[in-house]
mmCIF file of C-alpha atoms and ligand atoms in Angstrom:
data_model
loop_
_atom_site.group_PDB
_atom_site.id
_atom_site.type_symbol
_atom_site.label_atom_id
_atom_site.label_comp_id
_atom_site.label_asym_id
_atom_site.label_seq_id
_atom_site.Cartn_x
_atom_site.Cartn_y
_atom_site.Cartn_z
ATOM 1 C CA UNK K 75 2.401 -2.123 18.189
ATOM 2 C CA UNK K 76 5.731 -2.755 19.609
ATOM 3 C CA UNK K 77 6.009 -1.991 23.330
ATOM 4 C CA UNK K 78 7.025 1.574 24.258
ATOM 5 C CA UNK K 79 10.203 0.742 25.827
ATOM 6 C CA UNK K 80 11.396 -1.121 22.371
ATOM 7 C CA UNK K 81 10.094 2.091 20.735
ATOM 8 C CA UNK K 82 12.199 4.196 23.013
ATOM 9 C CA UNK K 83 15.381 2.108 22.313
ATOM 10 C CA UNK K 84 15.047 2.437 18.505
ATOM 11 C CA UNK K 85 14.423 6.122 18.724
ATOM 12 C CA UNK K 86 17.466 6.808 21.046
ATOM 13 C CA UNK K 87 19.559 4.281 18.694
ATOM 14 C CA UNK K 88 18.614 5.097 15.293
ATOM 15 C CA UNK K 89 17.228 9.057 15.750
ATOM 16 C CA UNK K 90 13.833 10.215 14.690
ATOM 17 C CA UNK K 91 11.659 10.475 12.511
ATOM 18 C CA UNK K 92 12.104 6.770 12.027
ATOM 19 C CA UNK K 93 10.037 4.101 10.809
ATOM 20 C CA UNK K 94 9.793 0.832 12.814
ATOM 21 C CA UNK K 95 8.600 -2.241 11.824
ATOM 22 C CA UNK K 96 7.415 -5.624 13.620
ATOM 23 C CA UNK K 97 8.288 -8.820 11.686
ATOM 24 C CA UNK K 98 6.022 -10.528 13.762
ATOM 25 C CA UNK K 99 3.116 -8.309 12.820
ATOM 26 C CA UNK K 100 4.051 -8.627 8.996
ATOM 27 C CA UNK K 101 4.140 -12.507 9.422
ATOM 28 C CA UNK K 102 0.659 -12.261 11.424
ATOM 29 C CA UNK K 103 -1.064 -10.187 8.762
ATOM 30 C CA UNK K 104 0.164 -12.491 5.978
ATOM 31 C CA UNK K 105 -1.106 -15.569 7.920
ATOM 32 C CA UNK K 106 -4.593 -14.121 8.457
ATOM 33 C CA UNK K 107 -4.883 -13.570 4.608
ATOM 34 C CA UNK K 108 -3.615 -16.973 3.686
ATOM 35 C CA UNK K 109 -6.159 -18.616 5.886
ATOM 36 C CA UNK K 110 -9.049 -15.977 4.956
ATOM 37 C CA UNK K 111 -8.206 -16.711 1.291
ATOM 38 C CA UNK K 112 -6.875 -20.213 1.414
ATOM 39 C CA UNK K 113 -6.337 -21.403 -2.175
ATOM 40 C CA UNK K 114 -6.184 -18.358 -3.725
ATOM 41 C CA UNK K 115 -2.794 -16.994 -5.338
ATOM 42 C CA UNK K 116 -1.460 -13.735 -3.218
ATOM 43 C CA UNK K 117 0.231 -10.963 -4.935
ATOM 44 C CA UNK K 118 1.448 -8.192 -2.868
ATOM 45 C CA UNK K 119 0.842 -4.503 -4.210
ATOM 46 C CA UNK K 120 4.535 -3.412 -3.844
ATOM 47 C CA UNK K 121 3.404 0.083 -3.991
ATOM 48 C CA UNK K 122 2.337 -0.202 -0.493
ATOM 49 C CA UNK K 123 5.962 -0.586 0.847
ATOM 50 C CA UNK K 124 8.774 -1.794 -1.339
ATOM 51 C CA UNK K 125 11.483 -2.123 1.212
ATOM 52 C CA UNK K 126 13.693 -5.078 -0.333
ATOM 53 C CA UNK K 127 13.766 -6.877 3.237
ATOM 54 C CA UNK K 128 9.983 -6.944 3.519
ATOM 55 C CA UNK K 129 9.553 -8.139 -0.045
ATOM 56 C CA UNK K 130 11.996 -10.806 0.631
ATOM 57 C CA UNK K 131 10.204 -12.129 3.505
ATOM 58 C CA UNK K 132 6.983 -12.137 1.629
ATOM 59 C CA UNK K 133 8.577 -13.617 -1.292
ATOM 60 C CA UNK K 134 9.832 -16.409 0.961
ATOM 61 C CA UNK K 135 6.561 -17.284 2.075
ATOM 62 C CA UNK K 136 5.540 -17.985 -1.350
ATOM 63 C CA UNK K 137 3.921 -14.393 -2.245
ATOM 64 C CA UNK K 138 3.903 -12.867 -5.521
ATOM 65 C CA UNK K 139 4.034 -9.315 -6.451
ATOM 66 C CA UNK K 140 1.849 -6.666 -8.452
ATOM 67 C CA UNK K 141 4.006 -4.062 -9.996
ATOM 68 C CA UNK K 142 3.259 -0.724 -11.303
ATOM 69 C CA UNK K 143 6.388 0.843 -12.458
ATOM 70 C CA UNK K 144 9.819 0.180 -13.999
ATOM 71 C CA UNK K 145 11.473 0.474 -10.518
ATOM 72 C CA UNK K 146 9.105 -2.021 -8.782
ATOM 73 C CA UNK K 147 9.804 -4.606 -11.715
ATOM 74 C CA UNK K 148 13.465 -4.094 -11.156
ATOM 75 C CA UNK K 149 12.999 -4.763 -7.487
ATOM 76 C CA UNK K 150 11.254 -7.984 -8.218
ATOM 77 C CA UNK K 151 13.813 -8.968 -10.718
ATOM 78 C CA UNK K 152 16.805 -8.247 -8.271
ATOM 79 C CA UNK K 153 14.844 -10.670 -5.764
ATOM 80 C CA UNK K 154 14.598 -13.204 -8.608
ATOM 81 C CA UNK K 155 10.773 -13.522 -8.287
ATOM 82 C CA UNK K 156 9.650 -16.109 -10.866
ATOM 83 C CA UNK K 157 7.404 -14.621 -13.993
ATOM 84 C CA UNK K 158 4.384 -16.946 -12.717
ATOM 85 C CA UNK K 159 4.354 -14.630 -9.618
ATOM 86 C CA UNK K 160 4.436 -11.339 -11.274
ATOM 87 C CA UNK K 161 1.893 -8.778 -12.410
ATOM 88 C CA UNK K 162 2.592 -5.920 -14.319
ATOM 89 C CA UNK K 163 -0.110 -3.303 -13.858
ATOM 90 C CA UNK K 164 -0.778 0.316 -14.656
ATOM 91 C CA UNK K 165 -2.912 2.970 -16.675
ATOM 92 C CA UNK K 166 -0.016 4.128 -18.655
ATOM 93 C CA UNK K 167 2.643 1.444 -18.800
ATOM 94 C CA UNK K 168 5.982 2.187 -20.651
ATOM 95 C CA UNK K 169 7.747 0.322 -23.421
ATOM 96 C CA UNK K 170 10.196 -0.679 -20.945
ATOM 97 C CA UNK K 171 7.571 -2.100 -18.632
ATOM 98 C CA UNK K 172 6.237 -4.130 -21.444
ATOM 99 C CA UNK K 173 9.724 -5.451 -22.334
ATOM 100 C CA UNK K 174 10.570 -6.218 -18.672
ATOM 101 C CA UNK K 175 7.255 -8.167 -18.030
ATOM 102 C CA UNK K 176 8.141 -10.096 -21.254
ATOM 103 C CA UNK K 177 11.541 -10.874 -20.293
ATOM 104 C CA UNK K 178 10.474 -11.984 -16.875
ATOM 105 C CA UNK K 179 7.453 -13.951 -17.981
ATOM 106 C CA UNK K 180 5.018 -11.892 -16.077
ATOM 107 C CA UNK K 181 1.036 -11.599 -16.490
ATOM 108 C CA UNK K 182 -0.085 -8.225 -17.514
ATOM 109 C CA UNK K 183 -2.819 -6.458 -16.488
ATOM 110 C CA UNK K 184 -4.663 -4.747 -19.518
ATOM 111 C CA UNK K 185 -6.184 -1.365 -18.468
ATOM 112 C CA UNK K 186 -7.566 -0.145 -21.995
ATOM 113 C CA UNK K 187 -8.401 -2.045 -25.325
ATOM 114 C CA UNK K 188 -5.319 0.015 -26.977
ATOM 115 C CA UNK K 189 -2.891 -2.173 -24.978
ATOM 116 C CA UNK K 190 -3.929 -5.488 -26.891
ATOM 117 C CA UNK K 191 -1.613 -4.257 -29.712
ATOM 118 C CA UNK K 192 0.946 -2.766 -27.433
ATOM 119 C CA UNK K 193 1.684 -6.252 -25.585
ATOM 120 C CA UNK K 194 4.807 -8.106 -26.321
ATOM 121 C CA UNK K 195 3.699 -11.089 -28.678
ATOM 122 C CA UNK K 196 2.111 -14.129 -26.698
ATOM 123 C CA UNK K 197 1.652 -12.097 -23.509
ATOM 124 C CA UNK K 198 -0.497 -13.570 -20.615
ATOM 125 C CA UNK K 199 -3.223 -10.963 -19.767
ATOM 126 C CA UNK K 200 -6.061 -10.188 -17.456
ATOM 127 C CA UNK K 201 -8.549 -7.465 -18.315
ATOM 128 C CA UNK K 202 -8.935 -4.797 -15.718
ATOM 129 C CA UNK K 203 -12.939 -3.949 -15.343
ATOM 130 C CA UNK K 204 -14.213 -0.902 -13.786
ATOM 131 C CA UNK K 205 -17.598 -1.605 -12.208
ATOM 132 C CA UNK K 206 -18.405 2.111 -11.988
ATOM 133 C CA UNK K 207 -19.784 2.085 -8.326
ATOM 134 C CA UNK K 208 -19.656 4.561 -5.427
ATOM 135 C CA UNK K 209 -16.726 3.474 -3.274
ATOM 136 C CA UNK K 210 -16.774 4.159 0.299
ATOM 137 C CA UNK K 211 -13.350 5.904 0.597
ATOM 138 C CA UNK K 212 -11.618 9.036 -0.396
ATOM 139 C CA UNK K 213 -11.821 10.135 -3.773
ATOM 140 C CA UNK K 214 -8.307 9.787 -4.477
ATOM 141 C CA UNK K 215 -8.450 6.205 -3.457
ATOM 142 C CA UNK K 216 -11.672 5.002 -5.241
ATOM 143 C CA UNK K 217 -10.409 3.274 -8.316
ATOM 144 C CA UNK K 218 -13.914 1.485 -9.078
ATOM 145 C CA UNK K 219 -15.791 4.560 -9.612
ATOM 146 C CA UNK K 220 -17.171 5.749 -12.942
ATOM 147 C CA UNK K 221 -15.032 8.975 -12.828
ATOM 148 C CA UNK K 222 -11.771 7.158 -12.292
ATOM 149 C CA UNK K 223 -9.294 6.554 -14.908
ATOM 150 C CA UNK K 224 -8.876 2.679 -14.307
ATOM 151 C CA UNK K 225 -10.197 -0.169 -16.367
ATOM 152 C CA UNK K 226 -12.522 -0.893 -19.179
ATOM 153 C CA UNK K 227 -16.239 -0.546 -18.787
ATOM 154 C CA UNK K 228 -18.174 -3.821 -18.121
ATOM 155 C CA UNK K 229 -19.688 -3.382 -21.838
ATOM 156 C CA UNK K 230 -16.128 -3.232 -23.128
ATOM 157 C CA UNK K 231 -14.715 -6.052 -21.348
ATOM 158 C CA UNK K 232 -15.779 -9.253 -23.568
ATOM 159 C CA UNK K 233 -14.650 -7.493 -26.745
ATOM 160 C CA UNK K 234 -11.187 -6.935 -25.082
ATOM 161 C CA UNK K 235 -11.106 -10.531 -23.884
ATOM 162 C CA UNK K 236 -11.785 -11.547 -27.540
ATOM 163 C CA UNK K 237 -9.257 -9.207 -29.110
ATOM 164 C CA UNK K 238 -6.533 -10.534 -26.796
ATOM 165 C CA UNK K 239 -7.353 -14.093 -28.048
ATOM 166 C CA UNK K 240 -7.333 -12.896 -31.769
ATOM 167 C CA UNK K 241 -3.884 -11.168 -31.272
ATOM 168 C CA UNK K 242 -2.424 -14.629 -30.178
ATOM 169 C CA UNK K 243 -2.177 -13.636 -26.454
ATOM 170 C CA UNK K 244 -3.488 -15.748 -23.462
ATOM 171 C CA UNK K 245 -6.532 -14.070 -22.113
ATOM 172 C CA UNK K 246 -6.441 -15.356 -18.530
ATOM 173 C CA UNK K 247 -9.439 -13.776 -17.283
ATOM 174 C CA UNK K 248 -10.563 -10.650 -15.354
ATOM 175 C CA UNK K 249 -9.458 -8.210 -12.831
ATOM 176 C CA UNK K 250 -11.090 -5.700 -10.704
ATOM 177 C CA UNK K 251 -9.816 -3.529 -7.883
ATOM 178 C CA UNK K 252 -12.075 -0.907 -6.605
ATOM 179 C CA UNK K 253 -9.852 1.331 -4.204
ATOM 180 C CA UNK K 254 -8.074 1.401 -1.295
ATOM 181 C CA UNK K 255 -8.776 1.751 2.700
ATOM 182 C CA UNK K 256 -12.441 1.042 1.885
ATOM 183 C CA UNK K 257 -14.685 1.353 4.678
ATOM 184 C CA UNK K 258 -17.804 -0.719 3.717
ATOM 185 C CA UNK K 259 -16.815 -4.197 2.886
ATOM 186 C CA UNK K 260 -20.399 -4.410 0.653
ATOM 187 C CA UNK K 261 -18.549 -2.529 -2.065
ATOM 188 C CA UNK K 262 -16.648 -5.634 -2.677
ATOM 189 C CA UNK K 263 -19.820 -7.503 -2.876
ATOM 190 C CA UNK K 264 -21.305 -4.894 -5.251
ATOM 191 C CA UNK K 265 -18.555 -5.002 -7.317
ATOM 192 C CA UNK K 266 -18.523 -8.825 -7.735
ATOM 193 C CA UNK K 267 -22.164 -8.731 -8.350
ATOM 194 C CA UNK K 268 -21.402 -6.240 -11.473
ATOM 195 C CA UNK K 269 -18.905 -8.627 -12.759
ATOM 196 C CA UNK K 270 -21.213 -11.345 -12.775
ATOM 197 C CA UNK K 271 -23.334 -9.657 -15.253
ATOM 198 C CA UNK K 272 -20.390 -10.334 -17.704
ATOM 199 C CA UNK K 273 -20.524 -14.184 -17.242
ATOM 200 C CA UNK K 274 -23.008 -14.784 -20.090
ATOM 201 C CA UNK K 275 -20.874 -12.572 -22.273
ATOM 202 C CA UNK K 276 -17.362 -14.136 -21.598
ATOM 203 C CA UNK K 277 -18.082 -17.697 -20.574
ATOM 204 C CA UNK K 278 -15.691 -19.218 -18.136
ATOM 205 C CA UNK K 279 -12.337 -17.655 -17.583
ATOM 206 C CA UNK K 280 -9.358 -19.174 -16.015
ATOM 207 C CA UNK K 281 -8.727 -16.456 -13.498
ATOM 208 C CA UNK K 282 -10.651 -13.847 -11.535
ATOM 209 C CA UNK K 283 -8.355 -11.130 -9.796
ATOM 210 C CA UNK K 284 -9.954 -9.225 -7.176
ATOM 211 C CA UNK K 285 -7.261 -6.828 -5.985
ATOM 212 C CA UNK K 286 -6.904 -5.409 -2.591
ATOM 213 C CA UNK K 287 -8.196 -2.288 -0.783
ATOM 214 C CA UNK K 288 -9.504 -4.364 2.231
ATOM 215 C CA UNK K 289 -9.770 -2.055 5.569
ATOM 216 C CA UNK K 290 -7.433 -2.833 8.399
ATOM 217 C CA UNK K 291 -10.257 -4.258 10.566
ATOM 218 C CA UNK K 292 -12.227 -5.584 7.617
ATOM 219 C CA UNK K 293 -14.033 -9.045 8.073
ATOM 220 C CA UNK K 294 -11.427 -10.908 5.639
ATOM 221 C CA UNK K 295 -13.634 -14.000 5.704
ATOM 222 C CA UNK K 296 -16.478 -12.211 4.644
ATOM 223 C CA UNK K 297 -14.899 -10.699 1.697
ATOM 224 C CA UNK K 298 -12.967 -14.085 0.763
ATOM 225 C CA UNK K 299 -16.371 -16.082 0.696
ATOM 226 C CA UNK K 300 -17.922 -13.358 -1.746
ATOM 227 C CA UNK K 301 -14.677 -13.434 -3.671
ATOM 228 C CA UNK K 302 -14.426 -17.155 -4.016
ATOM 229 C CA UNK K 303 -18.318 -17.292 -4.725
ATOM 230 C CA UNK K 304 -17.517 -14.711 -7.539
ATOM 231 C CA UNK K 305 -14.613 -17.084 -9.057
ATOM 232 C CA UNK K 306 -16.852 -19.938 -8.858
ATOM 233 C CA UNK K 307 -19.370 -18.151 -10.849
ATOM 234 C CA UNK K 308 -16.596 -17.917 -13.783
ATOM 235 C CA UNK K 309 -15.000 -21.213 -13.052
ATOM 236 C CA UNK K 310 -12.143 -19.360 -12.388
ATOM 237 C CA UNK K 311 -9.033 -19.516 -10.020
ATOM 238 C CA UNK K 312 -8.986 -16.593 -7.472
ATOM 239 C CA UNK K 313 -6.115 -14.164 -7.295
ATOM 240 C CA UNK K 314 -5.852 -11.315 -4.903
ATOM 241 C CA UNK K 315 -3.530 -8.226 -4.284
ATOM 242 C CA UNK K 316 -3.363 -7.036 -0.801
ATOM 243 C CA UNK K 317 -1.209 -4.158 -0.201
ATOM 244 C CA UNK K 318 -1.923 -1.906 2.970
ATOM 245 C CA UNK K 319 -3.649 -5.092 4.975
ATOM 246 C CA UNK K 320 -0.234 -6.837 4.830
ATOM 247 C CA UNK K 321 2.160 -4.086 6.026
ATOM 248 C CA UNK K 322 0.320 -1.326 7.506
ATOM 249 C CA UNK K 323 0.046 -2.521 11.143
ATOM 250 C CA UNK K 324 3.551 -4.007 11.012
ATOM 251 C CA UNK K 325 4.890 -0.126 10.744
ATOM 252 C CA UNK K 326 5.065 2.743 12.950
ATOM 253 C CA UNK K 327 6.388 6.174 12.341
ATOM 254 C CA UNK K 328 8.466 7.708 15.571
ATOM 255 C CA UNK K 329 8.584 11.317 15.508
ATOM 256 C CA UNK K 330 9.790 13.694 18.478
ATOM 257 C CA UNK K 331 8.084 16.683 19.920
ATOM 258 C CA UNK K 332 10.067 19.815 18.745
ATOM 259 C CA UNK K 333 7.766 22.382 20.540
ATOM 260 C CA UNK K 334 4.246 23.503 21.062
ATOM 261 C CA UNK K 335 2.398 26.635 20.362
ATOM 262 C CA UNK K 336 -0.863 27.922 21.286
ATOM 263 C CA UNK K 337 -2.474 30.248 18.624
ATOM 264 C CA UNK K 338 -5.579 29.704 16.915
ATOM 265 C CA UNK K 339 -5.325 26.049 18.009
ATOM 266 C CA UNK K 340 -2.959 23.952 20.209
ATOM 267 C CA UNK K 341 -0.064 22.685 18.040
ATOM 268 C CA UNK K 342 2.249 20.018 18.742
ATOM 269 C CA UNK K 343 5.148 20.553 16.465
ATOM 270 C CA UNK K 344 7.232 17.395 15.455
ATOM 271 C CA UNK K 345 10.234 16.365 13.486
ATOM 272 C CA UNK K 346 8.080 14.438 10.938
ATOM 273 C CA UNK K 347 5.333 15.667 8.561
ATOM 274 C CA UNK K 348 3.954 15.212 4.969
ATOM 275 C CA UNK K 349 7.074 14.103 3.776
ATOM 276 C CA UNK K 350 7.325 11.292 5.984
ATOM 277 C CA UNK K 351 3.584 10.361 6.071
ATOM 278 C CA UNK K 352 1.365 11.849 3.310
ATOM 279 C CA UNK K 353 -1.909 9.975 3.996
ATOM 280 C CA UNK K 354 -3.370 12.421 6.217
ATOM 281 C CA UNK K 355 -2.982 15.463 4.038
ATOM 282 C CA UNK K 356 -3.580 13.521 0.656
ATOM 283 C CA UNK K 357 -6.524 11.491 1.851
ATOM 284 C CA UNK K 358 -7.635 12.754 5.151
ATOM 285 C CA UNK K 359 -6.519 9.679 6.964
ATOM 286 C CA UNK K 360 -6.774 9.213 10.590
ATOM 287 C CA UNK K 361 -3.500 7.657 12.062
ATOM 288 C CA UNK K 362 -3.820 6.446 15.702
ATOM 289 C CA UNK K 363 -1.359 8.546 17.861
ATOM 290 C CA UNK K 364 0.190 7.196 20.950
ATOM 291 C CA UNK K 365 2.356 9.793 23.097
ATOM 292 C CA UNK K 366 5.208 7.652 24.987
ATOM 293 C CA UNK K 367 5.135 10.167 27.724
ATOM 294 C CA UNK K 368 3.045 10.586 30.755
ATOM 295 C CA UNK K 369 1.334 13.680 32.672
ATOM 296 C CA UNK K 370 -1.765 14.555 34.462
ATOM 297 C CA UNK K 371 -2.788 17.712 32.374
ATOM 298 C CA UNK K 372 -4.395 16.647 28.904
ATOM 299 C CA UNK K 373 -5.384 18.995 26.351
ATOM 300 C CA UNK K 374 -6.632 18.626 22.602
ATOM 301 C CA UNK K 375 -3.572 19.008 20.138
ATOM 302 C CA UNK K 376 -3.135 18.977 16.416
ATOM 303 C CA UNK K 377 0.227 17.407 15.472
ATOM 304 C CA UNK K 378 2.148 19.426 12.918
ATOM 305 C CA UNK K 379 5.089 18.766 10.913
ATOM 306 C CA UNK K 380 8.087 21.048 9.972
ATOM 307 C CA UNK K 381 7.390 21.732 6.286
ATOM 308 C CA UNK K 382 6.151 25.156 4.953
ATOM 309 C CA UNK K 383 2.559 24.074 4.444
ATOM 310 C CA UNK K 384 -0.501 24.598 6.228
ATOM 311 C CA UNK K 385 -1.710 21.102 5.268
ATOM 312 C CA UNK K 386 1.302 19.439 7.016
ATOM 313 C CA UNK K 387 -0.505 18.025 9.600
ATOM 314 C CA UNK K 388 -0.165 14.418 10.803
ATOM 315 C CA UNK K 389 -3.402 14.303 12.806
ATOM 316 C CA UNK K 390 -5.790 16.717 14.213
ATOM 317 C CA UNK K 391 -7.549 16.977 17.595
ATOM 318 C CA UNK K 392 -5.577 14.459 19.603
ATOM 319 C CA UNK K 393 -5.888 14.143 23.251
ATOM 320 C CA UNK K 394 -2.388 14.369 24.864
ATOM 321 C CA UNK K 395 -0.598 14.857 28.150
ATOM 322 C CA UNK K 396 1.161 18.328 27.936
ATOM 323 C CA UNK K 397 3.796 17.622 25.259
ATOM 324 C CA UNK K 398 7.346 18.657 26.272
ATOM 325 C CA UNK K 399 10.313 19.000 23.711
ATOM 326 C CA UNK K 400 11.846 15.537 23.099
ATOM 327 C CA UNK K 401 8.677 13.547 23.919
ATOM 328 C CA UNK K 402 8.233 10.591 21.502
ATOM 329 C CA UNK K 403 5.038 10.149 19.444
ATOM 330 C CA UNK K 404 4.030 6.835 17.900
ATOM 331 C CA UNK K 405 1.880 6.894 14.764
ATOM 332 C CA UNK K 406 0.392 3.570 13.989
ATOM 333 C CA UNK K 407 -0.845 2.071 10.816
ATOM 334 C CA UNK K 408 2.256 3.588 8.991
ATOM 335 C CA UNK K 409 3.935 0.360 7.341
ATOM 336 C CA UNK K 410 1.863 1.117 4.170
ATOM 337 C CA UNK K 411 2.167 4.135 1.878
ATOM 338 C CA UNK K 412 4.239 5.846 4.716
ATOM 339 C CA UNK K 413 8.096 5.227 3.697
ATOM 340 C CA UNK K 414 6.702 4.273 0.190
ATOM 341 C CA UNK K 415 5.313 7.837 -0.247
ATOM 342 C CA UNK K 416 7.893 9.643 1.481
ATOM 343 C CA UNK K 417 9.492 12.523 -0.317
ATOM 344 C CA UNK K 418 12.695 14.772 -0.467
ATOM 345 C CA UNK K 419 10.483 17.640 -0.579
ATOM 346 C CA UNK K 420 12.498 20.653 1.289
ATOM 347 C CA UNK K 421 15.578 18.628 0.583
ATOM 348 C CA UNK K 422 14.390 16.711 3.838
ATOM 349 C CA UNK K 423 16.500 13.276 3.926
ATOM 350 C CA UNK K 424 14.003 10.337 4.149
ATOM 351 C CA UNK K 425 14.174 8.616 7.619
ATOM 352 C CA UNK K 426 15.851 5.247 8.271
ATOM 353 C CA UNK K 427 13.764 2.163 8.343
ATOM 354 C CA UNK K 428 14.282 -0.628 11.017
ATOM 355 C CA UNK K 429 12.821 -4.142 11.467
ATOM 356 C CA UNK K 430 12.453 -5.846 14.958
ATOM 357 C CA UNK K 431 12.839 -9.573 14.644
ATOM 358 C CA UNK K 432 12.043 -10.376 17.664
ATOM 359 C CA UNK K 433 15.658 -10.449 19.234
ATOM 360 C CA UNK K 434 17.056 -7.235 17.564
ATOM 361 C CA UNK K 435 16.696 -4.359 15.315
ATOM 362 C CA UNK K 436 17.907 -4.616 11.832
ATOM 363 C CA UNK K 437 18.310 -1.564 9.766
ATOM 364 C CA UNK K 438 16.614 -2.074 6.663
ATOM 365 C CA UNK K 439 17.126 1.473 5.021
ATOM 366 C CA UNK K 440 19.762 3.806 6.042
ATOM 367 C CA UNK K 441 18.757 7.294 6.742
ATOM 368 C CA UNK K 442 19.650 9.636 3.745
ATOM 369 C CA UNK K 443 22.185 12.207 3.967
ATOM 370 C CA UNK K 444 21.771 15.742 2.274
ATOM 371 C CA UNK K 445 24.352 14.829 -0.462
ATOM 372 C CA UNK K 446 22.466 11.579 -1.110
ATOM 373 C CA UNK K 447 19.740 13.713 -2.503
ATOM 374 C CA UNK K 448 21.542 16.225 -4.579
ATOM 375 C CA UNK K 449 23.929 13.617 -5.919
ATOM 376 C CA UNK K 450 22.008 12.781 -9.238
ATOM 377 C CA UNK K 451 22.465 17.021 -9.886
ATOM 378 C CA UNK K 452 26.098 16.809 -9.767
HETATM 379 C C1 PLP F 282 -4.477 -2.523 -8.858
HETATM 380 C C2 PLP F 282 -4.197 -2.548 -7.200
HETATM 381 N N1 PLP F 282 -3.869 -3.710 -6.705
HETATM 382 C C3 PLP F 282 -3.809 -3.733 -5.149
HETATM 383 C C4 PLP F 282 -3.668 -2.552 -4.613
HETATM 384 C C5 PLP F 282 -3.524 -2.618 -3.052
HETATM 385 O O1 PLP F 282 -4.449 -1.733 -2.502
HETATM 386 P P1 PLP F 282 -4.464 -1.802 -0.903
HETATM 387 O O2 PLP F 282 -3.122 -1.240 -0.494
HETATM 388 O O3 PLP F 282 -5.432 -1.049 -0.324
HETATM 389 O O4 PLP F 282 -4.670 -3.025 -0.288
HETATM 390 C C6 PLP F 282 -3.650 -1.487 -5.409
HETATM 391 C C7 PLP F 282 -3.635 -0.076 -4.572
HETATM 392 O O5 PLP F 282 -4.190 0.966 -4.947
HETATM 393 C C8 PLP F 282 -3.979 -1.400 -6.608
HETATM 394 O O6 PLP F 282 -3.989 -0.249 -7.567
#
């Protein structure tokens, strides 16, 4: 995380709540991925953080993008990303996404058999397989479990590959993404083992895309070793789709203390909440919280936001020196699914995003004003 001095300066200059990003940390995360997965093609899962400035930095380093909406495809097109570096994914793609993917020359990730007939003629495609495993993450984040809506079953996959070929598409290979913020890296090994069962029916394929979902402290080299072995079994090139791993540590959410109250629990009330960082509420995610003030007296506090929702908590049971109005809290690991999942609920303006480039701050997204929120209603 950036130094306390730098964070204080940013909060004073740009106000709070504020997303701050460290370009050095973004570059370092990318370097770790490039080293561990040397030889693999990297497609950043844009959903984690679609800010154009971050995308531009990744694109300049040769990274491609996995897109799951018309808006994400529009961002890639705006940046001039070549089709060979684009994946169009999603369980319920719209006609517009098929058309945009074809226009851009992207590769499609087929999520169900019916899509074979919906793809534009002569498409390149991967078939997403759901290995139907117990995944060590929050239910809402588990995409490779039997109950999740994603992919085709192992039994269905060979027939979908055949159907793609019969329809004149280029069936590049297989795709598996089992979830996000996965705690136990053995889940990846288990998924790759299940996929290997397909080899007898599918024969060799050109591409094996193993998605993302790596925990921030995961042993990337270990996962990469297993992924490479899985790709070799199919004689395939390895593709990966990291999202959170690339951007989470680069981002911090800065929020100021508005006040405190001691009722059933000790509440430290701050100016950011579920509208700026919904992961704690939606996934029970625990983000590290650092107070940027000092004091001898400490106590255990819940960090609560301004929304009229009991679940609007950024963290529970955090030990803090006694908070005072105006004190600054830094909430770490907020670069992924922070700004990306922020909302205008309660007509709250989404905060600015600023990037520290080692010498100065660059505003990479301006803070919204209330009229920006209601503009489309006029
Ligand atoms: C298909 C696919 N690939 C990659 C990712 C990136 O996951 P993460 O951000 O956990 O690395 C996601 C996110 O859920 C996804 O749905």
